[in-house]
XYZ file of C-alpha atoms in Angstrom:
413
model
C -0.034 -0.094 0.111
C 1.057 3.376 -1.033
C 2.263 6.353 2.013
C -0.420 8.054 1.220
C -2.785 5.635 1.055
C -2.068 4.648 4.497
C -2.222 8.412 5.330
C -5.679 8.059 4.270
C -7.259 5.378 5.861
C -5.340 6.134 9.765
C -5.372 9.825 9.487
C -9.232 9.628 9.434
C -9.294 6.538 11.755
C -7.679 9.198 14.316
C -10.890 11.258 14.088
C -12.084 10.105 16.929
C -9.648 10.669 19.567
C -10.492 14.185 20.854
C -8.063 14.650 23.313
C -5.194 16.262 21.012
C -5.358 19.572 22.239
C -1.502 20.594 23.205
C -2.702 22.979 26.088
C -0.096 23.351 29.411
C 3.091 21.592 26.929
C 6.488 23.506 27.828
C 6.930 26.096 24.124
C 9.598 23.806 22.198
C 12.145 25.360 19.570
C 15.615 25.384 18.167
C 16.628 28.724 18.722
C 20.217 28.089 19.635
C 20.394 24.408 19.215
C 20.525 21.752 16.325
C 17.767 20.187 15.330
C 14.085 21.064 14.220
C 12.414 23.438 16.194
C 8.762 23.713 16.626
C 7.117 26.776 14.037
C 4.459 28.463 16.621
C 3.072 31.350 14.732
C 4.019 30.550 11.589
C 2.713 27.978 8.994
C -0.851 26.115 8.736
C -2.179 26.463 11.782
C -5.421 24.059 12.460
C -6.404 24.252 16.190
C -6.004 27.099 19.260
C -5.217 25.073 22.377
C -6.844 26.234 25.751
C -3.394 29.030 26.439
C -3.983 30.956 23.413
C -1.857 28.672 20.776
C -2.427 27.709 17.620
C -1.601 24.770 16.467
C -1.560 21.861 14.866
C -0.907 18.144 14.891
C -0.105 15.109 12.420
C -3.112 13.252 14.012
C -2.966 9.703 13.078
C -2.825 5.740 14.193
C 0.524 4.074 14.411
C -2.146 1.186 13.091
C -6.555 0.649 12.994
C -5.511 -3.193 13.094
C -6.772 -4.363 16.711
C -6.443 -7.861 18.596
C -9.577 -5.838 20.658
C -13.786 -5.616 19.604
C -14.752 -2.955 21.964
C -17.696 -2.417 20.278
C -18.239 1.523 20.171
C -15.081 1.783 18.653
C -15.308 1.290 14.585
C -11.522 -0.215 14.251
C -12.850 -3.333 16.685
C -11.559 -6.580 15.597
C -14.655 -7.169 13.625
C -15.619 -4.246 11.798
C -15.598 -3.782 8.284
C -13.091 -0.883 7.608
C -10.132 -1.049 5.287
C -6.671 -1.550 7.076
C -3.146 -0.364 7.053
C -0.409 0.201 9.003
C 2.478 2.268 9.151
C 6.444 1.056 10.100
C 8.154 3.030 12.592
C 9.997 4.657 9.663
C 7.331 5.709 7.905
C 6.053 7.631 10.690
C 9.216 9.538 11.540
C 9.315 10.318 7.508
C 6.152 11.548 7.685
C 6.122 13.853 11.114
C 9.806 14.779 9.993
C 8.458 16.168 6.405
C 5.398 17.404 7.712
C 6.955 19.325 9.838
C 9.719 21.074 7.299
C 6.464 21.939 5.260
C 5.300 23.772 8.186
C 2.154 22.112 7.709
C 2.544 20.894 11.297
C 3.648 21.485 15.502
C 3.792 18.412 16.427
C 2.475 14.998 16.970
C -0.347 13.027 17.854
C 0.319 9.286 17.498
C -1.844 6.282 18.925
C -2.505 3.251 17.790
C -5.017 0.284 17.570
C -3.393 -2.791 20.119
C -1.306 -5.074 17.498
C -0.065 -8.596 19.198
C 0.069 -7.379 21.896
C -0.263 -4.241 24.408
C 4.456 -4.720 24.768
C 4.495 -4.961 21.366
C 2.522 -1.844 20.311
C 3.703 0.439 22.939
C 7.264 -0.477 21.857
C 6.617 0.548 18.676
C 5.245 4.304 19.731
C 8.128 4.924 22.627
C 10.726 3.905 18.958
C 9.191 6.263 16.691
C 9.188 8.916 19.904
C 12.862 8.079 20.517
C 13.452 8.323 17.149
C 12.490 12.053 16.464
C 14.344 13.115 19.522
C 17.212 11.116 19.539
C 17.741 10.865 15.697
C 16.420 13.416 14.061
C 16.219 16.470 17.095
C 12.334 16.647 17.190
C 12.083 19.692 19.499
C 8.163 19.856 18.427
C 5.537 18.684 20.524
C 4.841 14.425 21.587
C 1.240 13.130 22.328
C 1.790 9.437 22.626
C -1.467 8.053 23.555
C -0.337 4.954 26.146
C -1.361 0.968 26.111
C -2.958 0.238 29.649
C -1.819 -3.221 29.576
C 1.802 -2.649 28.644
C 4.983 -3.501 31.306
C 5.280 -0.312 33.383
C 8.446 0.133 32.054
C 7.327 1.032 28.425
C 4.513 3.459 29.419
C 8.119 5.388 31.662
C 9.718 4.877 28.854
C 7.132 6.895 26.955
C 7.248 9.671 29.127
C 10.528 10.704 28.225
C 9.995 11.704 24.905
C 6.852 12.919 25.007
C 4.837 15.805 25.497
C 2.043 14.336 26.846
C 1.247 11.106 27.781
C -3.464 9.774 27.471
C -4.595 6.790 28.863
C -8.409 6.408 27.418
C -10.816 5.228 29.900
C -13.585 5.564 27.550
C -16.695 4.260 29.340
C -17.585 5.257 32.807
C -18.262 2.255 34.538
C -16.782 -0.883 34.931
C -20.373 -2.992 34.162
C -20.228 -1.106 30.734
C -16.854 -1.565 30.156
C -16.756 -5.258 30.354
C -20.040 -5.620 28.637
C -19.024 -3.458 25.330
C -14.697 -4.191 25.845
C -14.388 -7.055 27.552
C -10.472 -7.237 26.744
C -10.362 -4.038 28.756
C -10.569 -3.687 32.551
C -10.767 -0.193 34.472
C -8.238 -1.278 37.403
C -5.431 -1.707 34.809
C -6.023 1.158 33.503
C -6.351 3.198 36.554
C -2.904 1.618 37.743
C -1.091 2.822 34.405
C -2.789 6.480 34.952
C -1.631 6.108 39.001
C 1.811 4.904 37.744
C 2.293 8.194 35.538
C 1.262 10.221 38.776
C 3.901 9.331 40.255
C 6.571 9.586 37.690
C 4.725 13.291 37.661
C 5.379 13.478 40.777
C 8.844 12.133 41.291
C 9.453 14.839 38.628
C 7.968 17.731 40.702
C 9.701 16.671 43.878
C 13.161 16.729 42.372
C 13.079 19.342 39.602
C 16.924 17.687 37.686
C 15.513 14.713 37.218
C 15.170 13.959 33.507
C 11.595 15.595 31.846
C 8.741 13.350 32.230
C 5.530 14.671 30.121
C 6.080 17.778 30.901
C 1.919 18.698 29.632
C 0.799 15.362 32.309
C -1.648 12.856 31.267
C -4.984 13.103 30.067
C -8.081 10.655 29.369
C -11.297 10.434 27.079
C -14.742 9.275 27.471
C -17.338 8.379 25.167
C -20.814 9.969 25.255
C -23.710 8.225 24.429
C -22.702 4.509 23.862
C -23.891 2.890 27.440
C -26.940 4.282 29.455
C -24.366 6.460 31.832
C -26.043 9.679 32.737
C -24.073 13.543 33.000
C -23.883 12.632 36.926
C -22.046 9.184 36.141
C -19.513 10.223 33.814
C -18.934 13.869 35.496
C -18.437 11.791 39.197
C -16.067 9.726 37.573
C -14.195 12.507 36.366
C -14.267 14.464 39.449
C -12.479 10.854 40.801
C -10.197 11.070 37.979
C -8.894 14.865 38.622
C -8.332 13.869 42.298
C -7.003 10.682 42.755
C -4.636 11.318 39.286
C -3.966 14.875 38.500
C -4.873 14.902 35.310
C -4.661 17.918 32.870
C -7.950 17.146 30.770
C -11.059 14.231 30.992
C -11.782 15.118 27.171
C -15.603 13.712 26.136
C -15.982 12.378 22.180
C -20.341 11.389 20.866
C -20.693 8.313 20.307
C -20.626 8.013 16.550
C -22.372 5.326 15.259
C -19.774 3.052 12.914
C -21.251 0.642 9.739
C -22.599 -2.593 10.775
C -23.140 -1.148 14.631
C -23.945 -4.177 16.571
C -26.584 -4.724 18.684
C -24.889 -3.478 21.688
C -24.357 -0.207 20.927
C -27.577 2.784 20.126
C -27.959 3.269 16.185
C -28.334 7.098 16.629
C -25.957 9.409 18.283
C -26.315 11.621 21.678
C -27.062 15.244 20.744
C -24.172 16.997 19.898
C -25.172 20.103 22.626
C -24.579 17.166 25.928
C -21.149 17.073 25.091
C -20.622 20.293 24.447
C -22.337 20.811 27.885
C -20.124 18.645 29.833
C -17.255 20.553 28.665
C -18.662 23.253 29.940
C -19.377 21.448 33.512
C -16.030 19.794 33.518
C -14.251 23.286 32.686
C -16.476 24.598 36.150
C -15.301 21.703 38.321
C -11.844 22.143 37.056
C -11.649 26.307 37.260
C -14.540 27.265 39.458
C -14.438 25.411 42.196
C -17.872 23.397 41.513
C -18.472 19.706 42.446
C -20.752 17.494 40.849
C -23.394 17.206 43.124
C -23.964 21.194 43.184
C -24.187 20.941 39.257
C -26.605 17.725 39.473
C -27.831 17.343 42.696
C -29.673 14.062 44.053
C -29.250 10.841 45.314
C -28.036 8.855 42.164
C -30.971 6.406 41.781
C -32.677 7.969 39.110
C -31.071 9.561 35.984
C -29.958 13.136 35.830
C -28.367 14.939 32.605
C -27.091 18.544 32.185
C -30.087 20.707 30.434
C -29.328 20.908 27.015
C -30.881 24.472 26.545
C -29.375 26.554 29.516
C -25.862 26.210 30.351
C -24.999 24.159 33.502
C -23.869 27.901 35.187
C -27.149 29.027 34.817
C -29.297 25.622 35.639
C -26.982 25.976 38.727
C -27.971 30.055 39.437
C -31.999 29.503 38.595
C -31.374 26.253 41.214
C -29.765 28.314 44.012
C -31.693 31.763 43.913
C -31.141 32.340 47.782
C -27.580 33.546 46.409
C -28.778 36.097 44.022
C -28.986 38.910 43.337
C -25.362 38.954 44.790
C -23.694 42.273 45.543
C -20.446 42.679 43.592
C -19.083 45.087 45.839
C -19.254 42.863 48.976
C -19.170 38.918 47.603
C -15.628 37.124 47.196
C -13.808 36.377 43.843
C -14.600 32.799 44.167
C -18.904 33.569 44.441
C -18.570 36.609 41.608
C -16.931 34.103 39.496
C -20.203 31.689 39.780
C -22.438 34.607 38.484
C -23.843 33.670 34.902
C -22.250 35.784 32.482
C -19.069 36.691 34.468
C -15.550 34.470 34.194
C -13.157 34.472 36.220
C -11.057 36.930 34.209
C -13.813 39.651 35.354
C -14.789 38.087 38.351
C -10.617 39.331 39.624
C -10.894 42.366 38.083
C -14.133 43.147 39.631
C -12.605 42.809 43.248
C -9.396 44.703 41.778
C -12.035 47.556 40.803
C -14.054 47.685 43.664
C -10.618 48.979 45.857
C -10.280 51.767 43.970
C -14.302 52.732 43.853
C -17.474 50.823 44.067
C -18.450 48.898 41.103
C -21.540 50.182 38.827
C -23.265 48.900 36.117
C -21.662 50.730 33.207
C -18.451 48.287 34.207
C -19.721 45.753 33.733
C -21.001 46.334 30.127
C -16.978 47.648 29.513
C -15.395 44.423 30.707
C -17.833 42.564 28.146
C -19.549 40.695 30.897
C -23.300 39.257 28.986
C -24.714 41.663 30.555
C -28.198 39.937 29.565
C -27.438 36.538 31.915
C -26.123 39.219 34.787
C -28.584 41.298 35.078
C -31.386 39.221 37.125
C -28.110 38.145 39.348
C -26.294 41.330 40.706
C -26.700 43.985 42.807
C -24.174 47.094 42.368
C -23.701 50.801 43.694
C -26.406 51.958 40.789
C -28.331 48.953 39.971
C -30.478 46.736 41.929
C -32.977 43.975 39.914
C -36.926 45.682 39.443
C -38.258 42.083 39.399
C -35.225 39.615 41.490
C -38.326 37.749 42.463
C -39.082 36.472 38.961
C -39.923 32.624 38.789
C -36.715 30.658 38.121
C -38.754 29.413 34.868
C -39.882 32.514 33.999
C -36.058 33.698 33.594
C -34.970 29.787 32.447
C -37.295 30.631 28.993
C -35.937 33.972 28.785
C -32.342 32.870 28.756
C -32.424 29.567 27.093
C -30.996 29.310 24.063
C -32.664 29.679 20.605
C -33.859 26.230 19.114
C -32.304 24.465 16.444
C -33.624 23.106 13.362
C -35.502 19.916 14.121
C -33.628 16.669 12.327
C -35.078 15.622 9.109
C -36.016 12.054 10.333
C -36.523 12.352 14.330
C -37.292 8.230 14.355
C -33.438 8.006 13.777
C -32.786 10.072 16.763
C -35.446 8.064 18.610
C -34.101 4.926 17.966
């Protein structure tokens, strides 16, 4: 098979993995050094990272052959899809050639499992090692690690990669047992724990060799099983606390040709994936807990609202905190006001050290005035109808309805 044909197959097969952002990675370059450096700011850039940098990555699988039969995966053993496999040298050549043409800033490399977990991991490590040591490649590298691989191989991967990721894929052991019987949550978490241990050792000994400086991440598939949003976010909350993950990514399940009956025939609403990302950001950066965003005892399914964002939903469910006096509240509570972000919350606190905050100040800060109006008090403004029922506010603030699906019965299947 021609290299271009392999690239077409294996780049397309990699599109289902969402965890390829490079935020948190060191700013690599080759100024004053031998080798290839990162050309951040020049060339063809395809995505923006959360820290503002524009990057493009060569995102491919080493192979889409796989000995596993995960029911939700397009590359499962029994899937009827075209197959291809790169050699180590072919991936290295593609990465270097694409970089020299200024197409990419780095490499995101994953793989199906071939022969064994150890063999596959050895191939991934060999690629990263050759790029770093032979070609002096100083761009970004993200390696998808194989949980069942020897811990020594995962440790070696961290010496060459900026970020490692171990995909948990489903939020519960029951779902993994049913849909991915060759995998085990315990093994996945052991791999995450081993990476965290290495990262902690590096933090305690700064002079030790670099190890995955951008940390580790994981991904969960949304809508492939019956897990509700409370369960998904609860798993994410546990992973953040136990393994210090940089990010949990959420990928809406995409039905594939000849899907088995064990998975849905229709995808979940894309808005559900979007709401999970918003809620995840509230967990990581705003100090929210899952129990606040989705209260309940867990006996009934609980999902995030699709028509309003999670912070607005929390505010409407907790009206006792509002309207909030922005000249008196602490920065953490100000950030919980719908329409005010972390940066503007800090700016408001800094401003009130000089004088009392006024309504026009919020407009100058480009806060979402429609959202914040019912929830705030400032020096020259008190909401006229602060007792308006939450349901009335929700209808006023809900996002515009979307165009209906042409075949709604497929969505309900």
